[in-house]
XYZ file of C-alpha atoms in Angstrom:
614
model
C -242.946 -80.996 217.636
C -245.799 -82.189 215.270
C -244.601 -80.139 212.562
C -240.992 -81.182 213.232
C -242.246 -84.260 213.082
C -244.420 -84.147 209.569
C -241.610 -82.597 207.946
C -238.950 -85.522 209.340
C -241.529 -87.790 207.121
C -240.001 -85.887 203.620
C -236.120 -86.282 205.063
C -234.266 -88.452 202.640
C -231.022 -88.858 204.708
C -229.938 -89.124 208.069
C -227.251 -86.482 207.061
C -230.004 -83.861 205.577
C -231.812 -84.479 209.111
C -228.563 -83.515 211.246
C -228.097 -80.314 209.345
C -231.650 -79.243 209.374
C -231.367 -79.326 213.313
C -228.437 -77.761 213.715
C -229.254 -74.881 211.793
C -232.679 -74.114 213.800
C -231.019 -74.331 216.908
C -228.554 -71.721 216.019
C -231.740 -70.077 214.595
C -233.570 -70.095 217.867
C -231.172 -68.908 219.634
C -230.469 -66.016 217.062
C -233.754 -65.049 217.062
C -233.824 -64.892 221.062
C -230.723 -62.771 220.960
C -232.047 -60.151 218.455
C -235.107 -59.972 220.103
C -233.144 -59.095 223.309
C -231.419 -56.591 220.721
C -234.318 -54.766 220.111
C -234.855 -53.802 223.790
C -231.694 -52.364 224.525
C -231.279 -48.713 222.362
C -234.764 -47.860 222.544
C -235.373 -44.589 225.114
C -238.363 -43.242 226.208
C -238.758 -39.748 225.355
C -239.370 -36.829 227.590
C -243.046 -35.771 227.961
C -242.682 -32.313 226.776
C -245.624 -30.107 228.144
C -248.224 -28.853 225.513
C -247.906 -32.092 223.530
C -249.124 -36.114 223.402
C -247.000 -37.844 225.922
C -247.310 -41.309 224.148
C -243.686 -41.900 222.947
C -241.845 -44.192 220.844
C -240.819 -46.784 223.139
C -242.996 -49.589 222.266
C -243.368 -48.879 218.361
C -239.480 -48.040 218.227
C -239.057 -51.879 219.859
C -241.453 -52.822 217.182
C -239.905 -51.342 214.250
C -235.932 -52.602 215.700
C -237.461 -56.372 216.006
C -238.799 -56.110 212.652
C -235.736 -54.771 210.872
C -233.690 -57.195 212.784
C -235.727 -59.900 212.427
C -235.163 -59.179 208.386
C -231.414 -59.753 209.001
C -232.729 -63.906 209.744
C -234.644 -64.025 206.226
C -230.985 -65.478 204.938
C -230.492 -67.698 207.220
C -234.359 -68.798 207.648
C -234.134 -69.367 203.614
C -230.798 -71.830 204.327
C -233.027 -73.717 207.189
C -235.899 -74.535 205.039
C -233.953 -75.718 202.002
C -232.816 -78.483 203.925
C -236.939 -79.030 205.514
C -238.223 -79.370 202.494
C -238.239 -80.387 198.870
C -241.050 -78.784 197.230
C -243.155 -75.070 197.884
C -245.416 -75.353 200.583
C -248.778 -74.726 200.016
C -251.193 -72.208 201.216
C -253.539 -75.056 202.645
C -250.279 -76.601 204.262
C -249.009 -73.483 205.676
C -252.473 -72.876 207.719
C -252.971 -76.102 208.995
C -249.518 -76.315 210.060
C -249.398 -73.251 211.847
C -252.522 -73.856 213.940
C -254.991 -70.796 213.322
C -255.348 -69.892 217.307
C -251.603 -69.440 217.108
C -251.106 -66.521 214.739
C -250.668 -63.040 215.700
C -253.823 -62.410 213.109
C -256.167 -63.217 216.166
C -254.605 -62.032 218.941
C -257.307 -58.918 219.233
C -259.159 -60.104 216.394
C -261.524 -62.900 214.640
C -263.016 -64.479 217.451
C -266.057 -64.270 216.473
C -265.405 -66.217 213.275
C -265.474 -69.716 212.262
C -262.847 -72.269 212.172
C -263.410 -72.217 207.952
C -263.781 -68.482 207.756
C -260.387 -68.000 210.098
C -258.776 -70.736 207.482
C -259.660 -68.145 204.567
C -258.379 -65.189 206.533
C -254.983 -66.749 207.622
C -254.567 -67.545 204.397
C -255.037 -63.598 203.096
C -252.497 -62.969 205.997
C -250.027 -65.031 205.048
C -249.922 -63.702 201.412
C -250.297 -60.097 201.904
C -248.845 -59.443 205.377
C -251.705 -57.756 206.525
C -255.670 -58.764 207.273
C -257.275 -58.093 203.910
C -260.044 -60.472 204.785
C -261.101 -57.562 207.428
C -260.289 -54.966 204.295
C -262.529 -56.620 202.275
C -265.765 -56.044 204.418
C -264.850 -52.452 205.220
C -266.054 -49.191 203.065
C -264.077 -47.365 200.798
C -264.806 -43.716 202.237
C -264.709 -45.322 206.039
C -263.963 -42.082 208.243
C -260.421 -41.979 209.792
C -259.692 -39.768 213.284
C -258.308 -36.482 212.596
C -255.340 -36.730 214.655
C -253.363 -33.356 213.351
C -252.528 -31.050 216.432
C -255.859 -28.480 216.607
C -253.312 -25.444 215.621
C -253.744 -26.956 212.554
C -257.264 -26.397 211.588
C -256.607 -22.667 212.014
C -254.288 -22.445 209.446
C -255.556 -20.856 206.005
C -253.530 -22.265 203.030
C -253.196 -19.915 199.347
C -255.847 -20.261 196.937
C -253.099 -20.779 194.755
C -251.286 -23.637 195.189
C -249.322 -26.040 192.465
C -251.633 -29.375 191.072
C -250.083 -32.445 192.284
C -250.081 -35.951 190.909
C -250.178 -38.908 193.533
C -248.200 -41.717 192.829
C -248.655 -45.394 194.129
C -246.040 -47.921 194.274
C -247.829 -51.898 194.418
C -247.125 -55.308 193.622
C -249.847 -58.172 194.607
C -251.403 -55.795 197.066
C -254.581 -56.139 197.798
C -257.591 -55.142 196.023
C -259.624 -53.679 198.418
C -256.808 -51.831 200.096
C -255.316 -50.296 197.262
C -258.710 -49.102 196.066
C -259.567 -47.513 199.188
C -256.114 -45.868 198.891
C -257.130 -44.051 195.668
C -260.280 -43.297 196.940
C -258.868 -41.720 199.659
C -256.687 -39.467 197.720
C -259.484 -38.601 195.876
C -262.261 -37.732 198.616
C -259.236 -36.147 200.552
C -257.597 -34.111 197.854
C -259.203 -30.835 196.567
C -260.658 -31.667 192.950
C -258.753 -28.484 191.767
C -255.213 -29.345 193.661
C -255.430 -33.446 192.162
C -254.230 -33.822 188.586
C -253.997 -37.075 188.023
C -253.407 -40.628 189.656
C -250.391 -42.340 188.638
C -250.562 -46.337 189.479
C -247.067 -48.312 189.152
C -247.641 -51.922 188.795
C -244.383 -53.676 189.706
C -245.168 -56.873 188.128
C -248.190 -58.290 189.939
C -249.857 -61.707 189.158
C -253.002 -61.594 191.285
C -255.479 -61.827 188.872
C -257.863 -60.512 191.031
C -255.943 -57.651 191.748
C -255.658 -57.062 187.856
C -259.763 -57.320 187.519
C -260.584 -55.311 189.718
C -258.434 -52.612 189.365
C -258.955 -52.383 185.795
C -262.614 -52.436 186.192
C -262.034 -48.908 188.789
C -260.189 -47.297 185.980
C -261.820 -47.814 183.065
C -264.783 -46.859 185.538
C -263.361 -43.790 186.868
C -261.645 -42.321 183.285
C -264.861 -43.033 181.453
C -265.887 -40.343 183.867
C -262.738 -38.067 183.503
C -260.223 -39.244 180.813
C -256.867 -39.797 181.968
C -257.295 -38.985 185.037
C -255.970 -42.411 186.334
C -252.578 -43.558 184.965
C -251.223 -47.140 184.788
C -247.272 -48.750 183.897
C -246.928 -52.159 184.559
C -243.269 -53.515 184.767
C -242.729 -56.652 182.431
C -240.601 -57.880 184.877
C -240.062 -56.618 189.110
C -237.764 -53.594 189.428
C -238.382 -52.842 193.085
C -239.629 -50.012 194.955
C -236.894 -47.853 193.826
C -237.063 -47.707 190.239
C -240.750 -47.835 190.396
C -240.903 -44.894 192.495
C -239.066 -43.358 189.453
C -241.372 -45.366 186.905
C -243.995 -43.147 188.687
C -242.256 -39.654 188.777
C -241.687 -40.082 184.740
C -245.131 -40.332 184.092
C -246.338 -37.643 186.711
C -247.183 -34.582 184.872
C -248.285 -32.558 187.891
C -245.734 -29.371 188.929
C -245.171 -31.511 192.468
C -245.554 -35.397 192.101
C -246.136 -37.486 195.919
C -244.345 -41.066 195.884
C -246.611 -43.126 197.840
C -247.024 -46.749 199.016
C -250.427 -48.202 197.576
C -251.514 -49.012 201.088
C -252.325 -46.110 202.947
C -255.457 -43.605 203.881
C -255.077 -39.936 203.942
C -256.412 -37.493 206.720
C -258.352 -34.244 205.904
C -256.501 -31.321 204.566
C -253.219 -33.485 203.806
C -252.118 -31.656 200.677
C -252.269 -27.948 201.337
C -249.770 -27.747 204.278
C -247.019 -29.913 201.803
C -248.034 -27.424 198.215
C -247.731 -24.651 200.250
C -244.462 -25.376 201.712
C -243.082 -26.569 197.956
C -244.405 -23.817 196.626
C -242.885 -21.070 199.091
C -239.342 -23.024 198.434
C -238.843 -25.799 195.707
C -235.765 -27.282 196.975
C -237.602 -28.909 199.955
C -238.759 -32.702 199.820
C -241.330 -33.084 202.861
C -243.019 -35.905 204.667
C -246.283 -35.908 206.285
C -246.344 -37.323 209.805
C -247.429 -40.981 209.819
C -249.919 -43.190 211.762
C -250.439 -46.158 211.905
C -253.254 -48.992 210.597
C -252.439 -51.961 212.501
C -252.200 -54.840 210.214
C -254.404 -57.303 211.884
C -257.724 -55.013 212.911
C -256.985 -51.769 210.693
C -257.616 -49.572 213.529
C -255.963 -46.229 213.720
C -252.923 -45.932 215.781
C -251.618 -42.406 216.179
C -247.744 -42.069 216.253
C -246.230 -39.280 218.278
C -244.662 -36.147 215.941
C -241.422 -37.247 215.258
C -238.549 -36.418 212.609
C -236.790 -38.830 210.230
C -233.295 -40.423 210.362
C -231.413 -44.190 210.417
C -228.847 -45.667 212.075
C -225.346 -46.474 211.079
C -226.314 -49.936 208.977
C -229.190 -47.141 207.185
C -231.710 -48.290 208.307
C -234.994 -45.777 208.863
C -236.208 -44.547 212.333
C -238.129 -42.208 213.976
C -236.215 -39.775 215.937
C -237.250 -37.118 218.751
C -238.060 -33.728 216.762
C -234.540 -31.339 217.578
C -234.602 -29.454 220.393
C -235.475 -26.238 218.250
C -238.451 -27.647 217.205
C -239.327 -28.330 221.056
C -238.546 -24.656 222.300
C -240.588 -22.850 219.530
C -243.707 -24.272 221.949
C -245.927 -24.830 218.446
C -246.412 -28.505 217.343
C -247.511 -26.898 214.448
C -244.312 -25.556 212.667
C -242.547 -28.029 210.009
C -239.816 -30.406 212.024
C -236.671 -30.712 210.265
C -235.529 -33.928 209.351
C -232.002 -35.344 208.561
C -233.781 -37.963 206.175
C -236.946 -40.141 204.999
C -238.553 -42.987 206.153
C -240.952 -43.944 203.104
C -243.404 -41.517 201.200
C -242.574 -37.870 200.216
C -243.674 -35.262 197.971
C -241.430 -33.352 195.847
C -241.299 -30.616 193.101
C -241.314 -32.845 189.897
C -238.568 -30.659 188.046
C -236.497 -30.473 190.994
C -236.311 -34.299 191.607
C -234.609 -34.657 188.449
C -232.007 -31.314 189.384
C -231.151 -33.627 192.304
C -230.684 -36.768 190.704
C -234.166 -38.738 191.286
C -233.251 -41.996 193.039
C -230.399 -44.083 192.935
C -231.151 -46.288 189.859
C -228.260 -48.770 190.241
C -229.426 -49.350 194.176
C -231.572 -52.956 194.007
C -235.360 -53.474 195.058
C -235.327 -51.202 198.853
C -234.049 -50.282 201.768
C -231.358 -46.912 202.078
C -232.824 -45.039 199.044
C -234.936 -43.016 201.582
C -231.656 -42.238 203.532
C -229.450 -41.692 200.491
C -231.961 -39.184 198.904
C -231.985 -37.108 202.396
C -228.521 -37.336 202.460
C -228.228 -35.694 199.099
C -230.534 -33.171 199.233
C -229.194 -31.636 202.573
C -225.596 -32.050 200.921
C -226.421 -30.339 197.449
C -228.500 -27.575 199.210
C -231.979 -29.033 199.292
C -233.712 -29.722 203.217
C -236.250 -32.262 204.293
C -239.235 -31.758 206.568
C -241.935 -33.627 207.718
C -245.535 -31.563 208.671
C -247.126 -32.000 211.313
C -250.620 -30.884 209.650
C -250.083 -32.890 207.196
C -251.001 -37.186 208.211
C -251.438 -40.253 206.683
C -251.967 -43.501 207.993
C -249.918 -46.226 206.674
C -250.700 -50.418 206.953
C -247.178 -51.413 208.612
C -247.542 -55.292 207.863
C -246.585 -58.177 210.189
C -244.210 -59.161 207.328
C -243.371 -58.391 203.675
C -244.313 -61.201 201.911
C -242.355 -60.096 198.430
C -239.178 -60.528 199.118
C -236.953 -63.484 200.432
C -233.833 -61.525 201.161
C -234.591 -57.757 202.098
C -230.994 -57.637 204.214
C -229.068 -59.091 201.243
C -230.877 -55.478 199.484
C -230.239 -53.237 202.326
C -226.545 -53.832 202.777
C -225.655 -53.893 199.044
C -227.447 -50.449 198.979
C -226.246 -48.969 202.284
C -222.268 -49.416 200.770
C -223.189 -47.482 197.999
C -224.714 -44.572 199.977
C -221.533 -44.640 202.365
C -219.066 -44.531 199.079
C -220.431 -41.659 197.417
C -221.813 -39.319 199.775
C -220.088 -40.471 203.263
C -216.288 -39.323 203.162
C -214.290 -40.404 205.970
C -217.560 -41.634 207.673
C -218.276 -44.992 205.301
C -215.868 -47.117 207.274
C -219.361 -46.618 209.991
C -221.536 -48.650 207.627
C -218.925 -51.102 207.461
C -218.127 -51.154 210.912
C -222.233 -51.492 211.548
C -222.605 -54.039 209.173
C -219.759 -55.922 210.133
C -218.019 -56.052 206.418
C -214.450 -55.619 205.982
C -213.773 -52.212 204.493
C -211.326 -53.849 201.779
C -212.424 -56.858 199.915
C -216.027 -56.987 201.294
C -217.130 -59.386 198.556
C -220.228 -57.439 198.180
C -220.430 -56.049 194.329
C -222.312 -52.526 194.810
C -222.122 -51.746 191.380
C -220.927 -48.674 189.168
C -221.242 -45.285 191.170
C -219.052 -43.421 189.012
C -222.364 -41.107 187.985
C -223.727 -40.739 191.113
C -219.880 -38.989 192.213
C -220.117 -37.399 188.893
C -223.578 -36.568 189.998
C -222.208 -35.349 193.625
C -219.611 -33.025 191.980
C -221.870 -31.268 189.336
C -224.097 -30.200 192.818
C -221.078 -28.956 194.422
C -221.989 -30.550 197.540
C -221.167 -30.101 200.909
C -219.300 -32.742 202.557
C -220.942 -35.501 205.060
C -219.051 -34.129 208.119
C -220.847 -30.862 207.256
C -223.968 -33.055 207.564
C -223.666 -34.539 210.751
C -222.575 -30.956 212.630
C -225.479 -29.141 211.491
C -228.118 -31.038 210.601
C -228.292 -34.527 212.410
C -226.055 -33.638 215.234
C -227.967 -36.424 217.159
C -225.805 -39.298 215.361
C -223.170 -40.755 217.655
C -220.006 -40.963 215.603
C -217.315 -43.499 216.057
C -214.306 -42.115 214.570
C -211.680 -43.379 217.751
C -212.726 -47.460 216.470
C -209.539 -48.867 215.143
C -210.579 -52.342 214.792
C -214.009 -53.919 214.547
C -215.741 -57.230 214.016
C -215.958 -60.718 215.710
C -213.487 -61.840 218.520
C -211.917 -65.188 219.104
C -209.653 -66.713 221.298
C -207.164 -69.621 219.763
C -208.487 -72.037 222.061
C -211.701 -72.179 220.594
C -212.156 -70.430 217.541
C -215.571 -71.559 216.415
C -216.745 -69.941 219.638
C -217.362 -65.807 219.434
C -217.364 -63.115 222.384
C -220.727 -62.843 223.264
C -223.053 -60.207 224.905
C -225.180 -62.633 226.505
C -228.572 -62.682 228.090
C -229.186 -58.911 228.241
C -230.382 -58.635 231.592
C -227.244 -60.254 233.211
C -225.335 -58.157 231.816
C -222.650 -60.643 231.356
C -220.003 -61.582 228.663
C -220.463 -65.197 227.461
C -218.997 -67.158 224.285
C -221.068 -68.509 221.686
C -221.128 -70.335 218.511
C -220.033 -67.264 215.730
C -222.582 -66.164 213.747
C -221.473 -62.681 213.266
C -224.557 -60.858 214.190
C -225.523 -57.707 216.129
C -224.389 -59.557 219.457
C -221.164 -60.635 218.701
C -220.131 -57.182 217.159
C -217.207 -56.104 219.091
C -215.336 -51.969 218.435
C -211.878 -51.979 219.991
C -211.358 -47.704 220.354
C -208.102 -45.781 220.247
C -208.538 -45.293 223.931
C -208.273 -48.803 224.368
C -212.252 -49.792 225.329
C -214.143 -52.730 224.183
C -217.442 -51.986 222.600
C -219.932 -54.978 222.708
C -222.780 -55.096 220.620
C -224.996 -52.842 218.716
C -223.574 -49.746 217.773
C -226.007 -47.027 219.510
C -227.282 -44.717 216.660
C -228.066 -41.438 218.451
C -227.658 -39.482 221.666
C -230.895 -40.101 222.393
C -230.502 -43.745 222.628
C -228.476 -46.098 224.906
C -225.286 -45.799 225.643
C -222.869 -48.465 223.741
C -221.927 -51.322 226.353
C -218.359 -51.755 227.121
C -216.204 -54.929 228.240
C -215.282 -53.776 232.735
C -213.035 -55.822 235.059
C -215.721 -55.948 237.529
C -214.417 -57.663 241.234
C -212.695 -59.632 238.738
C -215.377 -60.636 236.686
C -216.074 -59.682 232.944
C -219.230 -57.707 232.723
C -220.691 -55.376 230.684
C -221.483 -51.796 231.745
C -222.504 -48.685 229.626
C -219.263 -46.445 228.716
C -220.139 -43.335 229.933
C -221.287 -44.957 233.012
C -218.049 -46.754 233.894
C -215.632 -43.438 232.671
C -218.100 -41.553 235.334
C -217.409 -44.128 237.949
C -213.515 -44.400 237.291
C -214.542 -48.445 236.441
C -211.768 -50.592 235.020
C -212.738 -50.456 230.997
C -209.597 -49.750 229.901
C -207.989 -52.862 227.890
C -204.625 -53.249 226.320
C -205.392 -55.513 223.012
C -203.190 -56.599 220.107
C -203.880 -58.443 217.839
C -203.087 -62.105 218.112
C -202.583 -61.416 221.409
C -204.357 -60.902 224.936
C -206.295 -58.629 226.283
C -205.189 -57.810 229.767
C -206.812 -54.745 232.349
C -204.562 -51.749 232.045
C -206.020 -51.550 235.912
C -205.826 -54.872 237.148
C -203.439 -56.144 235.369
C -205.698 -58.975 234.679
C -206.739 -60.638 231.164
C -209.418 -61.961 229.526
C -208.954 -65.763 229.267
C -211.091 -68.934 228.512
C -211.076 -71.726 230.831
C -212.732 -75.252 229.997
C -216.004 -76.069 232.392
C -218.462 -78.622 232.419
C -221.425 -76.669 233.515
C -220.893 -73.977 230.125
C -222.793 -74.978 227.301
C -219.856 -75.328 224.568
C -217.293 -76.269 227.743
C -215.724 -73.124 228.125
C -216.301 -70.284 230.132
C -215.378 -66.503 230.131
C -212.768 -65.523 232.912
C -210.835 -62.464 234.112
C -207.070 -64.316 235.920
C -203.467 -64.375 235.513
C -202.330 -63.301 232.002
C -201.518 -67.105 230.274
C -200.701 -66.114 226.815
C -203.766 -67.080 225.196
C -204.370 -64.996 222.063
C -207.404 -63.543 220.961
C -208.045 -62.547 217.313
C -210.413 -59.275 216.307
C -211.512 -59.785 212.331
C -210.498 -56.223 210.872
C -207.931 -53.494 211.568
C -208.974 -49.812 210.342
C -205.700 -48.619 211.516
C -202.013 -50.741 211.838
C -200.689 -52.065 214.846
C -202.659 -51.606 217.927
C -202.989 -49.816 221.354
């Protein structure tokens, strides 16, 4: 409440006061609900003997707060235009915070003093990651081989393709970047490295500039050219920098990496060796982790690469193929790309690089595994091949990654999706027609698609990510509201009740609703994969409205069967009961959800893939 308090000081109206608190409330309680969200499709997977039985569950919940949390940044942005009238600065932002409070020191710094935790919050706050603890560690520090001991058996050509290694930075910091080149270069063979290319998206650290210029002028006075450098007058974003990089590779394979990672011994053989036996494959080593606050090594289980229905990037369970060959050795197939990848330099440009005309990141990864599958390419990521990768507490260079994401995800669905783009939409909760979202010209990328002769996106799903859940019987999507109340929005509700509630519409994740063609109600999150929850659907329990898994209540012969059109009610096929609001004291907004006698009230869905309803 102090801080509430401090900032109440710089309020010039009552007016600007009233809206500042009504948007953190619905803030709060958006930020509860999605953190909920993040709990619900992750699965454990099956210990599978032979291999590490550490799964995904907590690092998946991780990853799905994260990328949700992203989808606040907007409305964060909105809440703080009306707090306050000027940037805050560093100084402010620490002692406002309270140092004991951040995450930085929950398994770290307490050693330090009150000034020297000031200096390192501050580092935190600007780079998303502790580069105060960077700072005091070596270049050439020793990392844990963590490749499965098959590996070390293995005996690569002699003869393998030079590559050039490519890192992607803007305002990073010094002392990790440097100790990513250095690790690339104590890591690489002399004979296999060509060249370092460095892409400078714009930075203004000045320290950042100084330093790193000192290191190459250092480093090519010993062998000329060795290290390249483009610096962007102005900031393109990952994705055209990744292609900045790739034009000024000269290497036979070029690896597009972020500028804040360490390599582990013997990473480049297993990935030449594979480009080299086929061109047309783009691989991925298998990732750790360096936690952002102590930049310990946290080893991830072997896992292949896909994304969900909005595109974002996940993990996923290696296919069961993978599993039965008994050899966590042997390349997994992946359906697409999470972040860095190596490629054969003359075949990224057959394929058509990366999008251009997507903006600054987020679905590039997905749309270039996509493509390459399609147009007769495949993906892998080694398992002998590792590299650990800073995962920051937040990305501190961009205000509106979600705005990025979406824009970039509707292009992806339009040219390479078919009949399965009205999925993006339906995750993202756009309309398909009208969705006010300008995505740009893609006339070259379908020029682009047609030259390649691809195959076509159903093709994709059936044979290589098979895993996806596809939702083909939806025939409407979006929020739902009843004409009694129509600023309030069906709800999912706490997550452990398990119970349907109405709530202020906001539109997000837990007001996402997916009427079917057999006549269920969806609720929520649309589950990406077989492999994670069920989808949640609306069940005349005893008369009340509650929410049960699908397959759960179609086992159990529950009543989840709802006759709904539009402008209309929603009544039980079963029961012959509907879903109605009634006004109550004790609810929050003074209504409540009920299942009773069919009154006429009429509920509204926002958009209709097919006309007329069930």
């Amino acid at each position: 409440m102090a801080w509430w308090t401090r900032k109440a000081k710089t309020f010039v109206s009552t007016c600007v006061i009233l809206s500042g608190v009504t948007n953190i409330l619905c803030l709060v309680y958006v930020c509860w609900v999605t953190n909920r969200i993040a709990n619900v499709n992750v699965k454990v997977q099956r210990p599978v003997p032979g291999t590490h039985t550490v799964t995904e569950q907590h690092e998946g919940g991780r990853r799905e707060t994260l990328r949700l949390m992203e989808r606040l940044d907007r409305l964060e942005h909105v809440v703080n235009q009306h707090l306050q009238d000027i940037p805050q600065k560093a100084e402010e932002s620490v002692a406002r915070e309270g140092v004991t409070d951040s995450s930085l020191f929950s398994h770290w710094g307490q050693d330090l003093s009150p000034e020297q935790r000031n200096i390192a919050l501050r580092k935190f706050q600007y780079y998303g990651y502790n580069s105060y603890l960077s700072d005091q560690l070596p270049m050439d520090r020793p990392i844990p081989d963590l490749r499965p001991d098959g590996c070390r058996n293995i005996n690569y050509p002699a003869s393998l393709p030079q590559i050039s290694v490519v890192f992607i930075f803007v305002n990073e910091a010094p002392s990790v970047i440097l100790r990513s080149i250095h690790s690339a270069i104590a890591r690489t063979p002399a004979h296999l490295l060509k060249e370092i290319v460095l892409v400078d998206d714009n930075s203004n650290n000045d320290e950042l500039k100084q330093r790193l210029s000192a290191y190459i002028a250092e480093m090519n006075a010993r062998q000329p050219g060795f290290i390249k450098v483009i610096r962007h007058d102005k900031q393109e974003g990952l994705i055209r920098s990744r292609v900045s990089g790739w034009r000024l590779a000269t290497a036979p394979v070029v690896a597009l990496f972020d500028a804040h990672v360490e390599f582990s011994v013997q990473w480049a053989e297993p990935i030449l060796s594979r480009i080299q036996d086929d061109r047309t494959r783009i691989i991925s080593p298998s990732f750790d982790n360096i936690k952002y606050d102590n930049f310990e090594i946290e080893e991830y289980p072997l896992s292949a690469q896909g994304f969900d229905w909005e595109l974002w990037c996940r993990y996923l369970n290696p296919p069961k193929e993978w599993w039965n060959l008994g050899n966590t050795t042997t390349p997994i197939r992946s359906p697409a790309l999470i972040g860095c990848f190596v490629v054969d330099r003359v075949y990224f440009e057959e394929i058509g690089l990366l999008d251009e005309g997507m903006e600054v990141y987020g679905g590039e990864n997905v749309e270039l595994g996509v493509r390459v599958w399609q147009c007769g390419g495949s993906v892998e990521v080694l398992p002998c091949s590792r590299l650990a990768h800073i995962e920051r507490a937040h990305k501190p260079y961009t205000e509106d990654l979600t705005k990025h994401v979406r824009r970039n995800a509707l292009r992806v669905a339009e040219v390479w999706m078919d009949e399965f783009k009205s999925h993006v939409y339906m995750a993202w909760n756009i309309p398909r027609e009208n969705s006010g979202i300008d995505i740009g010209n893609i006339s070259d990328r379908i020029a682009l698609r047609q030259k390649l002769n691809c195959k076509s996106f159903k093709w994709y799903l059936h044979n290589v990510y098979p895993e996806m859940r596809m939702y083909t019987d939806t025939v409407a999507y979006g929020v739902l509201r009843n004409s009694m109340k129509s600023d309030l929005c069906l709800d999912q509700g706490p997550d452990m009740d398990n119970i349907p509630i109405m709530y202020i519409c906001h539109g997000m994740t837990p007001q996402n609703i997916y009427y079917t063609n057999n006549q269920q109600l969806r609720v929520g999150l649309l589950s990406p994969t077989v492999d994670d929850d069920d989808n949640r659907c609306l069940v005349d329990v005893n008369g009340r409205p509650r929410l049960i898994e699908c397959s759960y209540a179609k086992a159990k012969r529950m009543k989840l069967y709802w006759h709904f059109t539009q402008r209309g009610s929603i009544q039980n096929k079963k029961s012959k009961r509907c879903l109605e609001l009634q006004q109550s004291a004790d609810n929050e907004f003074g209504f409540q959800l009920l299942l009773d006698k069919c009154t006429g009230q009429r509920w509204t869905i926002s958009n209709l893939l097919e006309t007329g309803s069930s």
